[in-house]
Amino acid sequence: MKRMETKILKVSPRYPEVDKLKIAAQIIKRGGTAAFPTETVYGLGANGLNPAAIKKIFWAKGRPLDNPLILHIAEINELGALVKEVSFQAEKLISKFWPGPITLVFKKSFIVPDEATAGLDTVAIRMPANSIARMLIRLSECPIAAPSANLSGKPSPTKVEHVIADLLGKVDLIIDGGDTPVGVESTVIDVTRTPPMILRPGGITREQLEEVLGEIRVDQMLDLKNGKPRSPGLKYRHYSPDAQVIVIEGAPKNRVKKIKTLLREKRNQGLKVGVMCVDETLKMYENIPNVLSMGKEKRPETIAPNMYNCLRGFDLKGVDVILVEGISERGMGLAIMNRLRKAAGFNVIKV
Ligand code: TXA
Ligand code: MG
């Protein structure tokens, strides 16, 4: 397919203008593609029941065809038509966390096309908590299939500039609805198994899930370099900027010490280096250029909204190597570390 004209439409995230979203819904109804904000990251949407429309998503992102998509719904009563059954465990999660940053994997019904699920007999479904997204789905009168609105392999978009940088000329419309507050993708959980299994950590934490379900499992292949995770999207090099990324994990003082050593080495090789640290360690890098704090390690939910923007920002600055401090895996730290290790292609140093 050749480059196309992409409309950009600014919509208020608090008070979405219905007339504007009707334009976007028309595009979806006619089989086109529209990027829109959710509470996690921007998504690239198309009619989830229309195979030709779904193919446009894969084309625009350059996404491998064996990586299934999430179908987004606006109301609970839209779920029944898409799945075979809703277990008791699934129901508990839905009533506690929807709308919100969690995606449930069900056995799919016959109306869900193979193009959306990459031929699997399961389907991933989520109800986003973002007024623009919800209103767009309602007006489009169909479930919206939407992966993150980045080129395949790149960091997910948390600002409209990221979407524009990756997808201008490849999609019909980009809705500018401001920054996405959560900043990391939804948790993907398989509710066809007992106990349910986290396939991708995300915006709803493992601790929150355990509180509701009691026992849960976490896919052990998640962070294995050569493993095959059950969330197919996690097997690819992913979330990566152009620059090389190295993650340094360990106690704060040791991390900083190792990073300073690496900084010297890389600079001596003539490389331009960026550092991503946390508020707690920022002052240890006094007088060193290109050091950015992602947020507070103690409150990883403050890190998530900045992580992808920092990675992309260093690419714009022409940095060759990004040294990133690894953080504790408590709470949203689990999702953050999953993404950072993948961004690094598992180039992780433990100190
Ligand atoms: O927060 C999010 O989930 C964002 C926003 C836009 O909603 N979407 C998103 O989509 O992150 P995507 O396509 O970038 O990631 C979807 C993940 C992939 O890892 C994919 O392999 C997995 O969900 N997935 C989708 N369908 C699945 C299925 N039937 N079984 C297992 N994993 C599935
Ligand atoms: Mg993605």
Short mmCIF file of C-alpha atoms and ligand atoms in Angstrom, two decimals:
data_model
loop_
_atom_site.label_atom_id
_atom_site.label_comp_id
_atom_site.label_asym_id
_atom_site.label_seq_id
_atom_site.Cartn_x
_atom_site.Cartn_y
_atom_site.Cartn_z
CA MET A 1 0.00 0.00 0.00
CA LYS A 2 1.19 3.53 -0.64
CA ARG A 3 1.37 6.48 1.71
CA MET A 4 -1.97 8.07 2.46
CA GLU A 5 -3.19 11.36 3.86
CA THR A 6 -3.52 11.27 7.64
CA LYS A 7 -5.97 13.63 9.33
CA ILE A 8 -5.11 14.83 12.83
CA LEU A 9 -8.02 15.69 15.08
CA LYS A 10 -7.67 17.33 18.50
CA VAL A 11 -10.29 16.07 20.95
CA SER A 12 -10.74 17.11 24.58
CA PRO A 13 -9.93 14.16 26.86
CA ARG A 14 -12.29 15.40 29.56
CA TYR A 15 -15.19 16.54 27.43
CA PRO A 16 -14.83 14.70 24.09
CA GLU A 17 -16.65 16.54 21.30
CA VAL A 18 -19.19 14.11 19.85
CA ASP A 19 -19.17 15.72 16.40
CA LYS A 20 -15.45 15.16 16.07
CA LEU A 21 -15.66 11.56 17.24
CA LYS A 22 -18.45 10.93 14.71
CA ILE A 23 -15.90 11.71 11.99
CA ALA A 24 -13.54 9.14 13.51
CA ALA A 25 -16.35 6.58 13.88
CA GLN A 26 -17.27 7.01 10.19
CA ILE A 27 -13.69 6.09 9.28
CA ILE A 28 -13.82 2.95 11.45
CA LYS A 29 -17.26 1.98 10.09
CA ARG A 30 -15.99 2.29 6.52
CA GLY A 31 -13.06 -0.03 7.23
CA GLY A 32 -10.37 2.60 7.84
CA THR A 33 -7.82 3.06 10.64
CA ALA A 34 -7.78 5.62 13.47
CA ALA A 35 -5.27 6.05 16.30
CA PHE A 36 -6.82 7.09 19.63
CA PRO A 37 -5.74 7.55 23.25
CA THR A 38 -6.53 5.03 25.97
CA GLU A 39 -5.56 5.31 29.65
CA THR A 40 -2.52 3.05 29.02
CA VAL A 41 -0.97 3.98 25.66
CA TYR A 42 -2.30 5.15 22.29
CA GLY A 43 -3.99 2.43 20.23
CA LEU A 44 -4.31 2.00 16.46
CA GLY A 45 -7.93 1.03 15.86
CA ALA A 46 -9.98 -0.62 13.14
CA ASN A 47 -13.27 -2.54 13.02
CA GLY A 48 -12.42 -5.74 14.90
CA LEU A 49 -14.97 -7.80 12.96
CA ASN A 50 -13.75 -6.69 9.50
CA PRO A 51 -10.77 -8.75 8.21
CA ALA A 52 -9.78 -6.20 5.52
CA ALA A 53 -9.75 -3.37 8.08
CA ILE A 54 -7.67 -5.46 10.52
CA LYS A 55 -5.08 -6.14 7.81
CA LYS A 56 -4.52 -2.38 7.50
CA ILE A 57 -3.39 -2.31 11.15
CA PHE A 58 -0.75 -4.99 10.52
CA TRP A 59 0.42 -3.15 7.42
CA ALA A 60 0.69 0.26 9.11
CA LYS A 61 2.69 -1.09 12.06
CA GLY A 62 4.74 -3.62 10.11
CA ARG A 63 3.46 -6.12 12.67
CA PRO A 64 4.16 -9.87 12.36
CA LEU A 65 0.92 -11.60 11.31
CA ASP A 66 1.16 -14.21 14.08
CA ASN A 67 0.72 -11.60 16.81
CA PRO A 68 -2.96 -11.34 17.84
CA LEU A 69 -4.81 -8.10 18.63
CA ILE A 70 -6.92 -6.94 21.56
CA LEU A 71 -10.60 -6.18 20.88
CA HIS A 72 -11.80 -3.09 22.77
CA ILE A 73 -15.41 -2.77 23.93
CA ALA A 74 -17.32 0.10 25.54
CA GLU A 75 -19.94 -1.79 27.59
CA ILE A 76 -20.06 -5.13 29.42
CA ASN A 77 -23.04 -6.27 27.36
CA GLU A 78 -20.85 -6.31 24.23
CA LEU A 79 -18.75 -9.14 25.68
CA GLY A 80 -21.18 -12.05 25.33
CA ALA A 81 -21.19 -12.06 21.52
CA LEU A 82 -17.39 -12.28 21.31
CA VAL A 83 -16.62 -15.12 23.72
CA LYS A 84 -17.76 -18.70 24.45
CA GLU A 85 -18.00 -18.38 28.21
CA VAL A 86 -17.27 -16.02 31.08
CA SER A 87 -15.93 -17.92 34.09
CA PHE A 88 -16.56 -16.96 37.70
CA GLN A 89 -12.94 -15.77 37.98
CA ALA A 90 -13.33 -13.63 34.85
CA GLU A 91 -16.50 -12.11 36.24
CA LYS A 92 -14.70 -11.12 39.44
CA LEU A 93 -11.97 -9.36 37.43
CA ILE A 94 -14.47 -7.61 35.21
CA SER A 95 -16.53 -6.23 38.06
CA LYS A 96 -13.43 -5.06 39.93
CA PHE A 97 -11.20 -3.70 37.12
CA TRP A 98 -13.29 -2.82 34.03
CA PRO A 99 -13.13 -0.25 32.64
CA GLY A 100 -9.37 -0.21 33.21
CA PRO A 101 -5.90 -1.38 32.19
CA ILE A 102 -6.51 -5.15 32.09
CA THR A 103 -7.14 -7.45 29.12
CA LEU A 104 -8.81 -10.84 29.55
CA VAL A 105 -8.16 -13.81 27.24
CA PHE A 106 -11.29 -15.92 26.60
CA LYS A 107 -12.27 -18.77 24.25
CA LYS A 108 -13.47 -16.89 21.18
CA SER A 109 -16.91 -17.05 19.58
CA PHE A 110 -17.35 -17.72 15.86
CA ILE A 111 -17.96 -14.07 14.98
CA VAL A 112 -14.38 -13.07 15.87
CA PRO A 113 -12.29 -13.30 12.68
CA ASP A 114 -9.00 -15.24 12.54
CA GLU A 115 -7.26 -12.05 11.39
CA ALA A 116 -7.85 -10.53 14.85
CA THR A 117 -6.63 -13.55 16.83
CA ALA A 118 -3.85 -14.69 14.47
CA GLY A 119 -5.68 -17.98 14.11
CA LEU A 120 -5.84 -18.74 17.87
CA ASP A 121 -9.08 -20.09 19.35
CA THR A 122 -8.87 -17.44 22.07
CA VAL A 123 -9.54 -13.70 21.95
CA ALA A 124 -8.16 -10.87 24.10
CA ILE A 125 -10.73 -8.30 25.23
CA ARG A 126 -10.48 -5.08 27.16
CA MET A 127 -12.71 -2.19 28.17
CA PRO A 128 -10.55 0.95 28.31
CA ALA A 129 -11.11 3.68 30.90
CA ASN A 130 -10.75 6.69 28.63
CA SER A 131 -13.73 8.78 27.56
CA ILE A 132 -12.47 9.32 24.01
CA ALA A 133 -11.86 5.59 23.51
CA ARG A 134 -15.22 4.59 25.00
CA MET A 135 -17.18 7.14 22.99
CA LEU A 136 -15.37 6.19 19.79
CA ILE A 137 -16.22 2.50 20.29
CA ARG A 138 -19.86 3.33 21.02
CA LEU A 139 -20.20 5.54 17.93
CA SER A 140 -18.43 2.97 15.72
CA GLU A 141 -20.96 0.31 16.78
CA CYS A 142 -18.36 -2.49 16.70
CA PRO A 143 -15.52 -3.80 18.85
CA ILE A 144 -12.32 -1.96 17.93
CA ALA A 145 -9.21 -4.04 17.36
CA ALA A 146 -6.24 -1.99 18.56
CA PRO A 147 -2.60 -2.73 19.21
CA SER A 148 -0.37 0.01 20.56
CA ALA A 149 -0.04 2.77 17.92
CA ASN A 150 3.72 2.46 17.33
CA LEU A 151 5.76 0.89 14.55
CA SER A 152 6.29 -2.76 15.47
CA GLY A 153 9.31 -3.09 17.77
CA LYS A 154 9.41 0.58 18.86
CA PRO A 155 8.50 1.94 22.30
CA SER A 156 4.73 2.33 22.77
CA PRO A 157 3.26 5.81 22.29
CA THR A 158 2.25 7.77 25.37
CA LYS A 159 2.06 11.14 23.59
CA VAL A 160 0.41 12.04 20.28
CA GLU A 161 3.84 13.14 18.95
CA HIS A 162 4.98 9.51 19.24
CA VAL A 163 2.03 8.34 17.14
CA ILE A 164 2.63 11.03 14.54
CA ALA A 165 6.33 10.14 14.33
CA ASP A 166 5.54 6.47 13.67
CA LEU A 167 2.27 6.41 11.73
CA LEU A 168 1.79 9.64 9.76
CA GLY A 169 0.97 8.69 6.16
CA LYS A 170 0.05 5.13 7.15
CA VAL A 171 -3.32 5.58 8.86
CA ASP A 172 -6.48 7.54 8.05
CA LEU A 173 -6.73 9.49 11.29
CA ILE A 174 -4.85 10.30 14.48
CA ILE A 175 -6.88 11.61 17.43
CA ASP A 176 -4.85 13.94 19.65
CA GLY A 177 -6.30 13.40 23.11
CA GLY A 178 -3.32 14.37 25.26
CA ASP A 179 -0.85 12.17 27.14
CA THR A 180 -1.87 8.70 28.34
CA PRO A 181 -1.84 8.66 32.16
CA VAL A 182 -0.89 5.05 33.01
CA GLY A 183 1.95 4.88 30.50
CA VAL A 184 2.40 1.10 30.34
CA GLU A 185 0.13 -1.32 28.46
CA SER A 186 -2.69 -3.31 30.02
CA THR A 187 -2.08 -6.48 31.99
CA VAL A 188 -2.97 -9.50 29.83
CA ILE A 189 -4.44 -12.39 31.85
CA ASP A 190 -5.61 -15.76 30.56
CA VAL A 191 -8.91 -16.61 32.26
CA THR A 192 -9.40 -19.84 30.32
CA ARG A 193 -7.03 -21.51 32.85
CA THR A 194 -7.45 -22.21 36.55
CA PRO A 195 -5.80 -20.46 38.24
CA PRO A 196 -5.66 -17.61 35.73
CA MET A 197 -2.22 -16.75 34.33
CA ILE A 198 -0.64 -13.34 33.74
CA LEU A 199 0.71 -13.43 30.18
CA ARG A 200 1.90 -9.81 30.20
CA PRO A 201 2.31 -7.68 33.35
CA GLY A 202 0.78 -4.21 33.01
CA GLY A 203 -1.33 -1.46 34.51
CA ILE A 204 -3.17 -3.69 37.02
CA THR A 205 -0.54 -5.19 39.30
CA ARG A 206 0.02 -8.79 40.33
CA GLU A 207 -0.71 -7.77 43.94
CA GLN A 208 -4.07 -6.25 42.94
CA LEU A 209 -4.99 -9.44 41.07
CA GLU A 210 -3.99 -11.69 43.96
CA GLU A 211 -6.23 -9.69 46.25
CA VAL A 212 -9.24 -10.47 44.05
CA LEU A 213 -8.43 -13.99 42.84
CA GLY A 214 -6.22 -15.43 45.55
CA GLU A 215 -3.91 -17.70 43.60
CA ILE A 216 -2.65 -16.63 40.18
CA ARG A 217 0.23 -17.70 37.99
CA VAL A 218 2.70 -15.64 36.02
CA ASP A 219 3.96 -16.91 32.66
CA GLN A 220 7.51 -18.02 33.48
CA MET A 221 8.59 -17.47 29.88
CA LEU A 222 8.03 -13.72 30.22
CA ASP A 223 11.58 -12.63 30.79
CA LEU A 224 13.44 -15.52 29.23
CA LYS A 225 15.59 -14.53 26.32
CA ASN A 226 14.99 -17.70 24.35
CA GLY A 227 11.63 -18.72 25.80
CA LYS A 228 8.32 -18.58 23.99
CA PRO A 229 5.90 -16.47 26.01
CA ARG A 230 2.20 -17.27 25.76
CA SER A 231 1.51 -13.63 24.91
CA PRO A 232 2.94 -13.89 21.39
CA GLY A 233 3.76 -10.17 21.27
CA LEU A 234 6.42 -10.61 23.92
CA LYS A 235 8.62 -12.89 21.86
CA TYR A 236 9.85 -10.15 19.57
CA ARG A 237 12.52 -7.53 20.27
CA HIS A 238 10.17 -4.88 21.43
CA TYR A 239 9.74 -1.46 22.97
CA SER A 240 13.20 -0.60 21.61
CA PRO A 241 14.55 2.78 20.54
CA ASP A 242 17.23 2.99 17.81
CA ALA A 243 19.92 3.46 20.46
CA GLN A 244 21.40 0.43 22.19
CA VAL A 245 19.83 -0.04 25.64
CA ILE A 246 21.61 -1.59 28.64
CA VAL A 247 19.75 -2.21 31.91
CA ILE A 248 21.76 -2.18 35.14
CA GLU A 249 20.03 -3.92 38.05
CA GLY A 250 21.04 -3.97 41.72
CA ALA A 251 21.12 -1.82 44.84
CA PRO A 252 20.94 1.91 43.99
CA LYS A 253 24.55 2.75 44.94
CA ASN A 254 25.95 -0.21 42.98
CA ARG A 255 23.85 0.65 39.93
CA VAL A 256 25.08 4.19 39.85
CA LYS A 257 28.69 3.15 40.31
CA LYS A 258 28.47 0.65 37.43
CA ILE A 259 26.73 3.17 35.20
CA LYS A 260 29.44 5.76 35.84
CA THR A 261 32.10 3.22 34.85
CA LEU A 262 30.22 2.28 31.68
CA LEU A 263 29.68 5.96 30.90
CA ARG A 264 33.42 6.58 30.92
CA GLU A 265 34.11 3.52 28.76
CA LYS A 266 31.48 4.36 26.16
CA ARG A 267 32.48 8.03 25.99
CA ASN A 268 36.09 7.01 25.48
CA GLN A 269 34.88 5.02 22.48
CA GLY A 270 33.40 8.26 21.13
CA LEU A 271 29.80 7.25 21.80
CA LYS A 272 27.03 9.60 22.94
CA VAL A 273 25.45 8.21 26.10
CA GLY A 274 22.15 8.88 27.87
CA VAL A 275 21.21 7.73 31.38
CA MET A 276 17.72 6.95 32.71
CA CYS A 277 17.72 6.97 36.52
CA VAL A 278 15.19 7.52 39.33
CA ASP A 279 14.49 10.53 41.55
CA GLU A 280 16.23 8.78 44.43
CA THR A 281 19.57 8.52 42.55
CA LEU A 282 19.42 11.64 40.36
CA LYS A 283 21.67 13.75 42.59
CA MET A 284 24.46 11.14 42.38
CA TYR A 285 24.93 12.13 38.72
CA GLU A 286 25.80 15.77 39.37
CA ASN A 287 27.46 17.54 36.42
CA ILE A 288 26.91 14.63 34.02
CA PRO A 289 24.97 15.59 30.86
CA ASN A 290 22.04 13.63 29.38
CA VAL A 291 20.78 12.16 32.65
CA LEU A 292 16.98 11.92 33.00
CA SER A 293 14.95 10.69 35.96
CA MET A 294 11.96 8.49 35.05
CA GLY A 295 10.22 9.09 38.42
CA LYS A 296 10.27 7.75 41.96
CA GLU A 297 11.40 4.14 42.45
CA LYS A 298 9.25 4.05 45.59
CA ARG A 299 6.22 4.86 43.43
CA PRO A 300 6.69 2.99 40.13
CA GLU A 301 3.38 4.34 38.85
CA THR A 302 5.22 7.68 38.49
CA ILE A 303 7.87 6.00 36.32
CA ALA A 304 5.54 4.26 33.85
CA PRO A 305 4.22 7.45 32.19
CA ASN A 306 7.79 8.69 31.44
CA MET A 307 9.60 5.51 30.48
CA TYR A 308 8.76 5.31 26.76
CA ASN A 309 9.07 9.07 26.34
CA CYS A 310 12.61 8.99 27.79
CA LEU A 311 13.62 6.19 25.39
CA ARG A 312 12.21 8.06 22.39
CA GLY A 313 13.64 11.38 23.61
CA PHE A 314 17.19 10.01 23.62
CA ASP A 315 16.74 8.80 20.02
CA LEU A 316 15.74 12.33 19.01
CA LYS A 317 18.92 13.60 20.68
CA GLY A 318 21.01 11.16 18.62
CA VAL A 319 22.24 9.18 21.61
CA ASP A 320 24.07 5.91 20.75
CA VAL A 321 23.71 4.09 24.08
CA ILE A 322 21.09 4.41 26.84
CA LEU A 323 22.06 3.13 30.31
CA VAL A 324 18.93 2.45 32.38
CA GLU A 325 18.66 1.80 36.10
CA GLY A 326 16.60 -1.30 36.86
CA ILE A 327 14.06 -0.92 39.67
CA SER A 328 12.28 -3.19 42.15
CA GLU A 329 9.58 -5.44 40.65
CA ARG A 330 7.02 -4.54 43.28
CA GLY A 331 3.66 -3.21 42.03
CA MET A 332 3.90 -1.68 38.59
CA GLY A 333 7.66 -2.28 38.76
CA LEU A 334 7.02 -5.77 37.34
CA ALA A 335 5.57 -4.35 34.10
CA ILE A 336 8.21 -1.63 33.90
CA MET A 337 11.10 -4.10 34.23
CA ASN A 338 9.49 -6.47 31.71
CA ARG A 339 9.42 -3.65 29.13
CA LEU A 340 12.88 -2.27 29.95
CA ARG A 341 14.52 -5.71 29.66
CA LYS A 342 12.86 -6.23 26.30
CA ALA A 343 13.83 -2.74 25.14
CA ALA A 344 17.40 -3.79 25.97
CA GLY A 345 17.06 -7.06 24.02
CA PHE A 346 17.90 -8.68 27.40
CA ASN A 347 21.20 -6.83 27.65
CA VAL A 348 21.01 -6.75 31.46
CA ILE A 349 23.89 -6.35 33.90
CA LYS A 350 23.35 -7.38 37.54
CA VAL A 351 25.53 -5.68 40.14
O1 TXA B 1 -2.93 -1.27 26.93
C1 TXA B 1 -3.02 -2.00 25.93
O2 TXA B 1 -3.24 -3.21 26.03
C2 TXA B 1 -2.86 -1.35 24.56
C3 TXA B 1 -4.03 -0.36 24.37
C4 TXA B 1 -4.03 0.26 23.00
O3 TXA B 1 -5.24 -1.00 24.63
N1 TXA B 1 -2.83 -2.33 23.53
C5 TXA B 1 -1.77 -3.15 23.36
O4 TXA B 1 -1.89 -4.01 22.27
O5 TXA B 1 -0.80 -3.14 24.06
P1 TXA B 1 -0.66 -4.81 21.66
O6 TXA B 1 -1.18 -5.44 20.42
O7 TXA B 1 0.49 -3.91 21.53
O8 TXA B 1 -0.39 -5.94 22.70
C6 TXA B 1 -1.33 -6.99 22.86
C7 TXA B 1 -0.70 -8.15 23.57
C8 TXA B 1 0.34 -8.83 22.71
O9 TXA B 1 1.43 -9.23 23.53
C9 TXA B 1 -0.42 -10.03 22.17
O10 TXA B 1 0.43 -11.09 21.82
C10 TXA B 1 -1.33 -10.38 23.34
O11 TXA B 1 -1.71 -9.12 23.85
N2 TXA B 1 -2.52 -11.12 22.91
C11 TXA B 1 -3.53 -10.71 22.11
N3 TXA B 1 -4.43 -11.69 21.91
C12 TXA B 1 -4.00 -12.75 22.61
C13 TXA B 1 -4.50 -14.09 22.81
N4 TXA B 1 -5.62 -14.51 22.24
N5 TXA B 1 -3.77 -14.92 23.61
C14 TXA B 1 -2.62 -14.50 24.20
N6 TXA B 1 -2.10 -13.26 24.03
C15 TXA B 1 -2.78 -12.41 23.26
MG MG B 2 2.42 -3.17 21.44
#
